[in-house]
PDB file of C-alpha atoms and ligand atoms in Angstrom:
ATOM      1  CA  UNK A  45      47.721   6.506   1.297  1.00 57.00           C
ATOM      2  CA  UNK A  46      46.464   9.435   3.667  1.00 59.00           C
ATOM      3  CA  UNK A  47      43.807  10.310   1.672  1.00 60.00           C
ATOM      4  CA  UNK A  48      42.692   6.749   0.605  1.00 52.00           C
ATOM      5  CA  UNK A  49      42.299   6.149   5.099  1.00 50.00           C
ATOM      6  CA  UNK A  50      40.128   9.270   5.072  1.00 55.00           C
ATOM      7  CA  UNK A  51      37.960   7.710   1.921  1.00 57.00           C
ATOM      8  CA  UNK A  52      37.243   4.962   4.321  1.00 52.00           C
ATOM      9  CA  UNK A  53      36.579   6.694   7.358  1.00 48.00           C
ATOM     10  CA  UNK A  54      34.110   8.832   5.239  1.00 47.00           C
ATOM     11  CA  UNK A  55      32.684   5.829   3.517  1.00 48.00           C
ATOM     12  CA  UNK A  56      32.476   3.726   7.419  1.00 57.00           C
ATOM     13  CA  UNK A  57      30.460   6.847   8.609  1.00 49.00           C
ATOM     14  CA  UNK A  58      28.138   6.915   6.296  1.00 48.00           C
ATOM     15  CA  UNK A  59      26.903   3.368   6.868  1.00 51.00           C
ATOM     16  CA  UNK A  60      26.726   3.934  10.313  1.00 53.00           C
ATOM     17  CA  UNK A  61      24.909   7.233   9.650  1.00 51.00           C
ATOM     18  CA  UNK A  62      22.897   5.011   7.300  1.00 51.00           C
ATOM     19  CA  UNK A  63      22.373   1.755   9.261  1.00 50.00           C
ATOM     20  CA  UNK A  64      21.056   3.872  12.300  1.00 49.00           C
ATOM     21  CA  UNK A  65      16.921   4.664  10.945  1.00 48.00           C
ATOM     22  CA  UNK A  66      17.102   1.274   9.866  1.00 46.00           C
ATOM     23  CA  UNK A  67      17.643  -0.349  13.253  1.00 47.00           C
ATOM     24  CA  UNK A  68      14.689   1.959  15.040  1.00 47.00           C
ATOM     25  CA  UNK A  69      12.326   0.395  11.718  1.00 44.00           C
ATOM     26  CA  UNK A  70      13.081  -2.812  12.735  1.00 47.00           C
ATOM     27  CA  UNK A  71      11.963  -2.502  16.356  1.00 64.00           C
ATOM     28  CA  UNK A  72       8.409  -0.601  15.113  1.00 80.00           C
ATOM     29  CA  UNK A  73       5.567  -3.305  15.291  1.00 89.00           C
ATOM     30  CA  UNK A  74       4.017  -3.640  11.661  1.00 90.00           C
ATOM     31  CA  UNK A  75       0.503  -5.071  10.724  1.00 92.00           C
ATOM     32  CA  UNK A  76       0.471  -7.681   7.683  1.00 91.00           C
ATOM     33  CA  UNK A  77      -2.979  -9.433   6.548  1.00 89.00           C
ATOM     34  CA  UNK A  78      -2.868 -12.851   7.805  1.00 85.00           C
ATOM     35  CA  UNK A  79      -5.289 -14.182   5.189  1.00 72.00           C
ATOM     36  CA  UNK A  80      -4.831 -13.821   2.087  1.00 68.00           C
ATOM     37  CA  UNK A  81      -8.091 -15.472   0.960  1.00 65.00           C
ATOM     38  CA  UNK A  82      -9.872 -12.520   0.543  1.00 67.00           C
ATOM     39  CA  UNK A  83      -6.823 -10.160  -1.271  1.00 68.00           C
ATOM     40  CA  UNK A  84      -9.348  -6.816  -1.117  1.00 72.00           C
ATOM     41  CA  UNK A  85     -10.171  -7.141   2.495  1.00 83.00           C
ATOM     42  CA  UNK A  86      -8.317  -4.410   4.352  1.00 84.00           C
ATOM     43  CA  UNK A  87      -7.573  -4.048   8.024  1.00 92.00           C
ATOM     44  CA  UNK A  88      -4.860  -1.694   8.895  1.00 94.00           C
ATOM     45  CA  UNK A  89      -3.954  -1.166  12.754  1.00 96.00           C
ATOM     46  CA  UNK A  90      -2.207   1.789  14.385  1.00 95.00           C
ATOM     47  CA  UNK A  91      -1.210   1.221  18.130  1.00 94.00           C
ATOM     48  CA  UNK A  92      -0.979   3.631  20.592  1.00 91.00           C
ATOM     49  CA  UNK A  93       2.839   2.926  21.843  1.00 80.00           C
ATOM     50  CA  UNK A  94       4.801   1.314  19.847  1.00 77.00           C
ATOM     51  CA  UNK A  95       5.485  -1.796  21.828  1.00 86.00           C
ATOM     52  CA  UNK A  96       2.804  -2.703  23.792  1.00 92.00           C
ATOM     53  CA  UNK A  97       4.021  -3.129  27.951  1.00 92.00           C
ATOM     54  CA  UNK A  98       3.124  -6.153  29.960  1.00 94.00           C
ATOM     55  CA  UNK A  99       0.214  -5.395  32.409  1.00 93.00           C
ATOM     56  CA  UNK A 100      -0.560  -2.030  30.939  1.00 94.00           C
ATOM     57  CA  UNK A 101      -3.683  -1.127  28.435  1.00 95.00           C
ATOM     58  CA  UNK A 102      -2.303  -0.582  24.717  1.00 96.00           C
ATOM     59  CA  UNK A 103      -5.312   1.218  22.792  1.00 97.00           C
ATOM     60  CA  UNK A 104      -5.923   0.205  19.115  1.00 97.00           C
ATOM     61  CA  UNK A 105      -7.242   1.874  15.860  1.00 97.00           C
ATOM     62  CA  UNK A 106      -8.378  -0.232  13.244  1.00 97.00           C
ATOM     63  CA  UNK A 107      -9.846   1.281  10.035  1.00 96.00           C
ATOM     64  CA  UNK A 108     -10.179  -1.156   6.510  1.00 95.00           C
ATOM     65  CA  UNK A 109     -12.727  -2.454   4.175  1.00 93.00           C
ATOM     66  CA  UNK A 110     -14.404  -5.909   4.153  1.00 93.00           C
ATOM     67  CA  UNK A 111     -14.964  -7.523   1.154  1.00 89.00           C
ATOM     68  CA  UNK A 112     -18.261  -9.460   1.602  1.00 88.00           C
ATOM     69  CA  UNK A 113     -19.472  -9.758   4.879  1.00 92.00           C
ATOM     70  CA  UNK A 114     -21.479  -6.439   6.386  1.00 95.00           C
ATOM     71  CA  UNK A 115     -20.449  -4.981   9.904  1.00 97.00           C
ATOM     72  CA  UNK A 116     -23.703  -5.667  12.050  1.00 97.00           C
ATOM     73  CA  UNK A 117     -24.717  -3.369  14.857  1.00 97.00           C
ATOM     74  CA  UNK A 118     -23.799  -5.294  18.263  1.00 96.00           C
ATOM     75  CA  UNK A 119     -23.254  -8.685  16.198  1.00 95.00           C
ATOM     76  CA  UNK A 120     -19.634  -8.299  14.531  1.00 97.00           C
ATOM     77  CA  UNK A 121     -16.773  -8.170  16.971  1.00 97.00           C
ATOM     78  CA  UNK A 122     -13.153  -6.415  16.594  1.00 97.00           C
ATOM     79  CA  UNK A 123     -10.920  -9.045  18.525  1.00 97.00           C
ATOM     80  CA  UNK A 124      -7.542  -8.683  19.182  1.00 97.00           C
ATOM     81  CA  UNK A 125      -5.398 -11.459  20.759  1.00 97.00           C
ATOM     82  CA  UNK A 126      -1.576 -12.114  21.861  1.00 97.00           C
ATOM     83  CA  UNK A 127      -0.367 -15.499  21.668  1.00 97.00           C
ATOM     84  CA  UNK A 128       3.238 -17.084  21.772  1.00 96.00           C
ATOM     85  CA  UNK A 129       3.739 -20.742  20.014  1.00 93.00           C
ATOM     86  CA  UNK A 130       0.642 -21.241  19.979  1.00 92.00           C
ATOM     87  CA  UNK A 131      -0.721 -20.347  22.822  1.00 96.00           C
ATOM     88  CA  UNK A 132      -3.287 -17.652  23.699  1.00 97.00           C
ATOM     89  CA  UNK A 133      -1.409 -15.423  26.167  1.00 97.00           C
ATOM     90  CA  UNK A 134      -4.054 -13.609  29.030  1.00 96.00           C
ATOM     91  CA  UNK A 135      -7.610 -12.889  27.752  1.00 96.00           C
ATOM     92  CA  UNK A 136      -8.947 -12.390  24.077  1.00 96.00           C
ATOM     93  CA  UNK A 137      -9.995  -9.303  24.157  1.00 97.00           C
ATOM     94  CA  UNK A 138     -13.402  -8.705  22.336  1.00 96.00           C
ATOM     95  CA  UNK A 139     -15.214  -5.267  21.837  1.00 97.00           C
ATOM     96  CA  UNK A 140     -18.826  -5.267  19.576  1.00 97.00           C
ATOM     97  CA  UNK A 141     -19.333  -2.851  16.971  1.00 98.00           C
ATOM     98  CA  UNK A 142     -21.892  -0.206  17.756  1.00 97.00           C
ATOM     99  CA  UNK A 143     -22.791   0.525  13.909  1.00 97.00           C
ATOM    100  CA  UNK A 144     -23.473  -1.250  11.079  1.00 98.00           C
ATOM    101  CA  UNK A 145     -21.727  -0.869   8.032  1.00 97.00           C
ATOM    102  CA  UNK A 146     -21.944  -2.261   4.383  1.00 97.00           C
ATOM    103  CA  UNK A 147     -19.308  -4.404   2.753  1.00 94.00           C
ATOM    104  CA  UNK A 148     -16.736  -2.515   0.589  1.00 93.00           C
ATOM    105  CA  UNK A 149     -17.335   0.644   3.046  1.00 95.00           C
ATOM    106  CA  UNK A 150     -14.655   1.951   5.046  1.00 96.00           C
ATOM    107  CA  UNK A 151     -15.063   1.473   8.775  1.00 97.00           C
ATOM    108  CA  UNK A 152     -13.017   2.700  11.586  1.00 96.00           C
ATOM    109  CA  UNK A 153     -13.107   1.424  15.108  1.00 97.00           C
ATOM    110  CA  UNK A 154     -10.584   2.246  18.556  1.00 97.00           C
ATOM    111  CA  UNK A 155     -10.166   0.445  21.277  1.00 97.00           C
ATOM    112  CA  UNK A 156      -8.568   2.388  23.808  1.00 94.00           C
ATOM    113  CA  UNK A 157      -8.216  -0.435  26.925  1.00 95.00           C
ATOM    114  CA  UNK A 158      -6.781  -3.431  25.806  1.00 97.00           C
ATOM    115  CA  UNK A 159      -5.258  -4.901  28.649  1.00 97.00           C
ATOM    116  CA  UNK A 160      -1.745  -6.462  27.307  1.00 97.00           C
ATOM    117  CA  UNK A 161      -0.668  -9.968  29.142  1.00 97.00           C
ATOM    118  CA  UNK A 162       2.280 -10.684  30.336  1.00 96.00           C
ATOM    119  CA  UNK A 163       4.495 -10.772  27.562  1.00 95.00           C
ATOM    120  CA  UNK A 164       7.607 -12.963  26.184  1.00 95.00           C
ATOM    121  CA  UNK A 165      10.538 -11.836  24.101  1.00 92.00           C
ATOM    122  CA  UNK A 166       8.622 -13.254  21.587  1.00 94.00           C
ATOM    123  CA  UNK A 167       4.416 -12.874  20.298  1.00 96.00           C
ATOM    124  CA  UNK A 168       2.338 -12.668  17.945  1.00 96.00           C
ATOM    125  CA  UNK A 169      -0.234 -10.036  17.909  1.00 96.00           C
ATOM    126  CA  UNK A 170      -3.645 -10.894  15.414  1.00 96.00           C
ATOM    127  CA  UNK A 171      -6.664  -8.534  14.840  1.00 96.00           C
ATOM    128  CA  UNK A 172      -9.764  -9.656  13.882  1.00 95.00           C
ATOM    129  CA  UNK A 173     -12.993  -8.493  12.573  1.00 95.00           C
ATOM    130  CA  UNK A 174     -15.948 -11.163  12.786  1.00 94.00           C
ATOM    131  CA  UNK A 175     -18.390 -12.928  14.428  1.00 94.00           C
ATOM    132  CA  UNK A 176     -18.955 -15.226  17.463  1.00 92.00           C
ATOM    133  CA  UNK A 177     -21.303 -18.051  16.650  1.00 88.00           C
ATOM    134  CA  UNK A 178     -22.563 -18.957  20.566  1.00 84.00           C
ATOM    135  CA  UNK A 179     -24.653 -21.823  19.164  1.00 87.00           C
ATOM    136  CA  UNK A 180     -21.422 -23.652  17.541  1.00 87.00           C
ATOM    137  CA  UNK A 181     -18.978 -21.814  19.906  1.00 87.00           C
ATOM    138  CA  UNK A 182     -16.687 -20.479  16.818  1.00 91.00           C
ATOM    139  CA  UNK A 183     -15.479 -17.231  15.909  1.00 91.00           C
ATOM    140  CA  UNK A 184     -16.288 -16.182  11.814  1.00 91.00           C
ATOM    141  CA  UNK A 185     -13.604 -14.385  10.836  1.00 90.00           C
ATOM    142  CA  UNK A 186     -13.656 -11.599   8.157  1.00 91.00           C
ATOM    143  CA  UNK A 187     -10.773  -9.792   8.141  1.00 93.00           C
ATOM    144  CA  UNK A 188      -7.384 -10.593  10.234  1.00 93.00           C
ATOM    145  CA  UNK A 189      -4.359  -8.808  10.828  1.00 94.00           C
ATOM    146  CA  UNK A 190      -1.107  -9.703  12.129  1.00 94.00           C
ATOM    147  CA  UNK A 191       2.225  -8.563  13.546  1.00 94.00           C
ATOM    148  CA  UNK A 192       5.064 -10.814  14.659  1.00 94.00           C
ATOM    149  CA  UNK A 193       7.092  -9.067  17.277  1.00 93.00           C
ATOM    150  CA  UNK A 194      11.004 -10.412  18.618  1.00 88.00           C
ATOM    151  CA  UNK A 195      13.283  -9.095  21.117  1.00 73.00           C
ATOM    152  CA  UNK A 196      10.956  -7.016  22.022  1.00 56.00           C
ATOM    153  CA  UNK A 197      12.630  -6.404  25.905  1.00 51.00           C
TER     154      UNK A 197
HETATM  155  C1  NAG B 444     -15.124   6.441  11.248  1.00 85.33           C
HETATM  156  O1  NAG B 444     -16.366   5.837  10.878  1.00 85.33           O
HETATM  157  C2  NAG B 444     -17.497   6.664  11.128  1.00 85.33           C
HETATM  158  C3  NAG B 444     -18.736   5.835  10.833  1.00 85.33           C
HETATM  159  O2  NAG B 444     -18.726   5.285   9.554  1.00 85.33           O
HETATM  160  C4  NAG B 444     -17.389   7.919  10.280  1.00 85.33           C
HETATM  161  O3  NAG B 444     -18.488   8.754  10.549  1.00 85.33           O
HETATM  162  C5  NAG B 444     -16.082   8.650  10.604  1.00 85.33           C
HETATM  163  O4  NAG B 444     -15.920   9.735   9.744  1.00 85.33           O
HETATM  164  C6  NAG B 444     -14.896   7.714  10.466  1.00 85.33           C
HETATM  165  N1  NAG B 444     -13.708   8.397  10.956  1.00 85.33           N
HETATM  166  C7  NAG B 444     -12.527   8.293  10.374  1.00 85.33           C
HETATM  167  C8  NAG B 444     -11.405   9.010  11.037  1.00 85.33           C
HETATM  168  O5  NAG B 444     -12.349   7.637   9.365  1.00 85.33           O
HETATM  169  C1  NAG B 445      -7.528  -1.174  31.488  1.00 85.33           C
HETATM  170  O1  NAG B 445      -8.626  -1.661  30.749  1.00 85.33           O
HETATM  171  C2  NAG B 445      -9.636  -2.314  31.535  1.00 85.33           C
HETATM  172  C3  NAG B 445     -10.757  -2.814  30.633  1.00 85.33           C
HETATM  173  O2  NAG B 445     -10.366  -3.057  29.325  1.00 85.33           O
HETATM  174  C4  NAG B 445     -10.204  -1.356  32.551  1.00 85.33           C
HETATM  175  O3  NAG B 445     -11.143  -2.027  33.391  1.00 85.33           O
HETATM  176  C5  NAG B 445      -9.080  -0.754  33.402  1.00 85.33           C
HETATM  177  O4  NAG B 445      -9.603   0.242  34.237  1.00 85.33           O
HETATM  178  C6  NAG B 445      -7.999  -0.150  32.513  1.00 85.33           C
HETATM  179  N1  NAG B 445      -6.874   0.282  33.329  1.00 85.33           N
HETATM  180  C7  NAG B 445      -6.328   1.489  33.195  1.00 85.33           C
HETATM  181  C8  NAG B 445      -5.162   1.762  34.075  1.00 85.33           C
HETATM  182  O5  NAG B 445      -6.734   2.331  32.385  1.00 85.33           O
END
């Protein structure tokens, strides 16, 4: 009987042991595409800390591959917005490439002063790489990434 308590002491320890990486995973903010349109588009996103803080700057690094459209000198845009149901929280921020690059070459760009807004619980954060159209007031996207982020206070 003795030994059969200590089994399950050992065996309740171990999930513990085990359960305890897997909680700190769940709280880290990961990127999925948001379109799956174009499947060998790439955009992946590293932040700087791992939650971003309400009224702070959050810097970004986004690196990928674009499938068809070129990156154009002072044209195409990396874009990153917050938004909760819906609902674009503070400003879009919006920062202009400053070299051109050919579809189906790697890029890289950072974005070290993204001011975040005040945040909810709850938010979506989406990354973009495209184009404003000022003549028909819409945003071209080419490549968007996403992470959904809960409980994040
Ligand atoms: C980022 O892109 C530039 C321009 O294409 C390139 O020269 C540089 O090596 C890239 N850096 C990284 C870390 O990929
Ligand atoms: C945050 O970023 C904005 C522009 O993106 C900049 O004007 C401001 O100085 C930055 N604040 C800090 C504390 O770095």
């Amino acid at each position: 009987m003795k030994k059969f308590i200590y089994a399950y002491i050992l065996f309740a320890l171990l999930l513990t042991v085990n359960a305890a990486p897997f909680q700190l995973n769940k709280r880290a903010i990961t990127f999925v595409t948001c379109d799956d349109t174009f499947p060998s588009t790439v955009l992946n996103v590293k932040i700087g800390s791992d939650h971003p803080e309400s009224k702070k700057n959050e810097s970004f690094e986004v690196s990928g591959k674009l499938t068809y459209e070129p990156i154009v000198k002072d044209i195409t845009v990396l874009r990153i917005e917050y938004s909760a149901n819906g609902n674009t929280l503070g400003d879009i921020y919006d920062q202009v490439f400053s070299y051109s690059v050919e579809p189906r070459t790697p890029f890289n760009i950072s974005a070290s002063d993204v001011p975040t807004p005040e945040l909810p619980d709850s938010y979506m954060l989406y990354v973009y790489v495209g184009e404003y159209d000022r003549m028909e007031g819409f945003f071209y996207e080419s490549a968007c990434a996403l992470a959904t982020v809960s409980g994040s206070s």
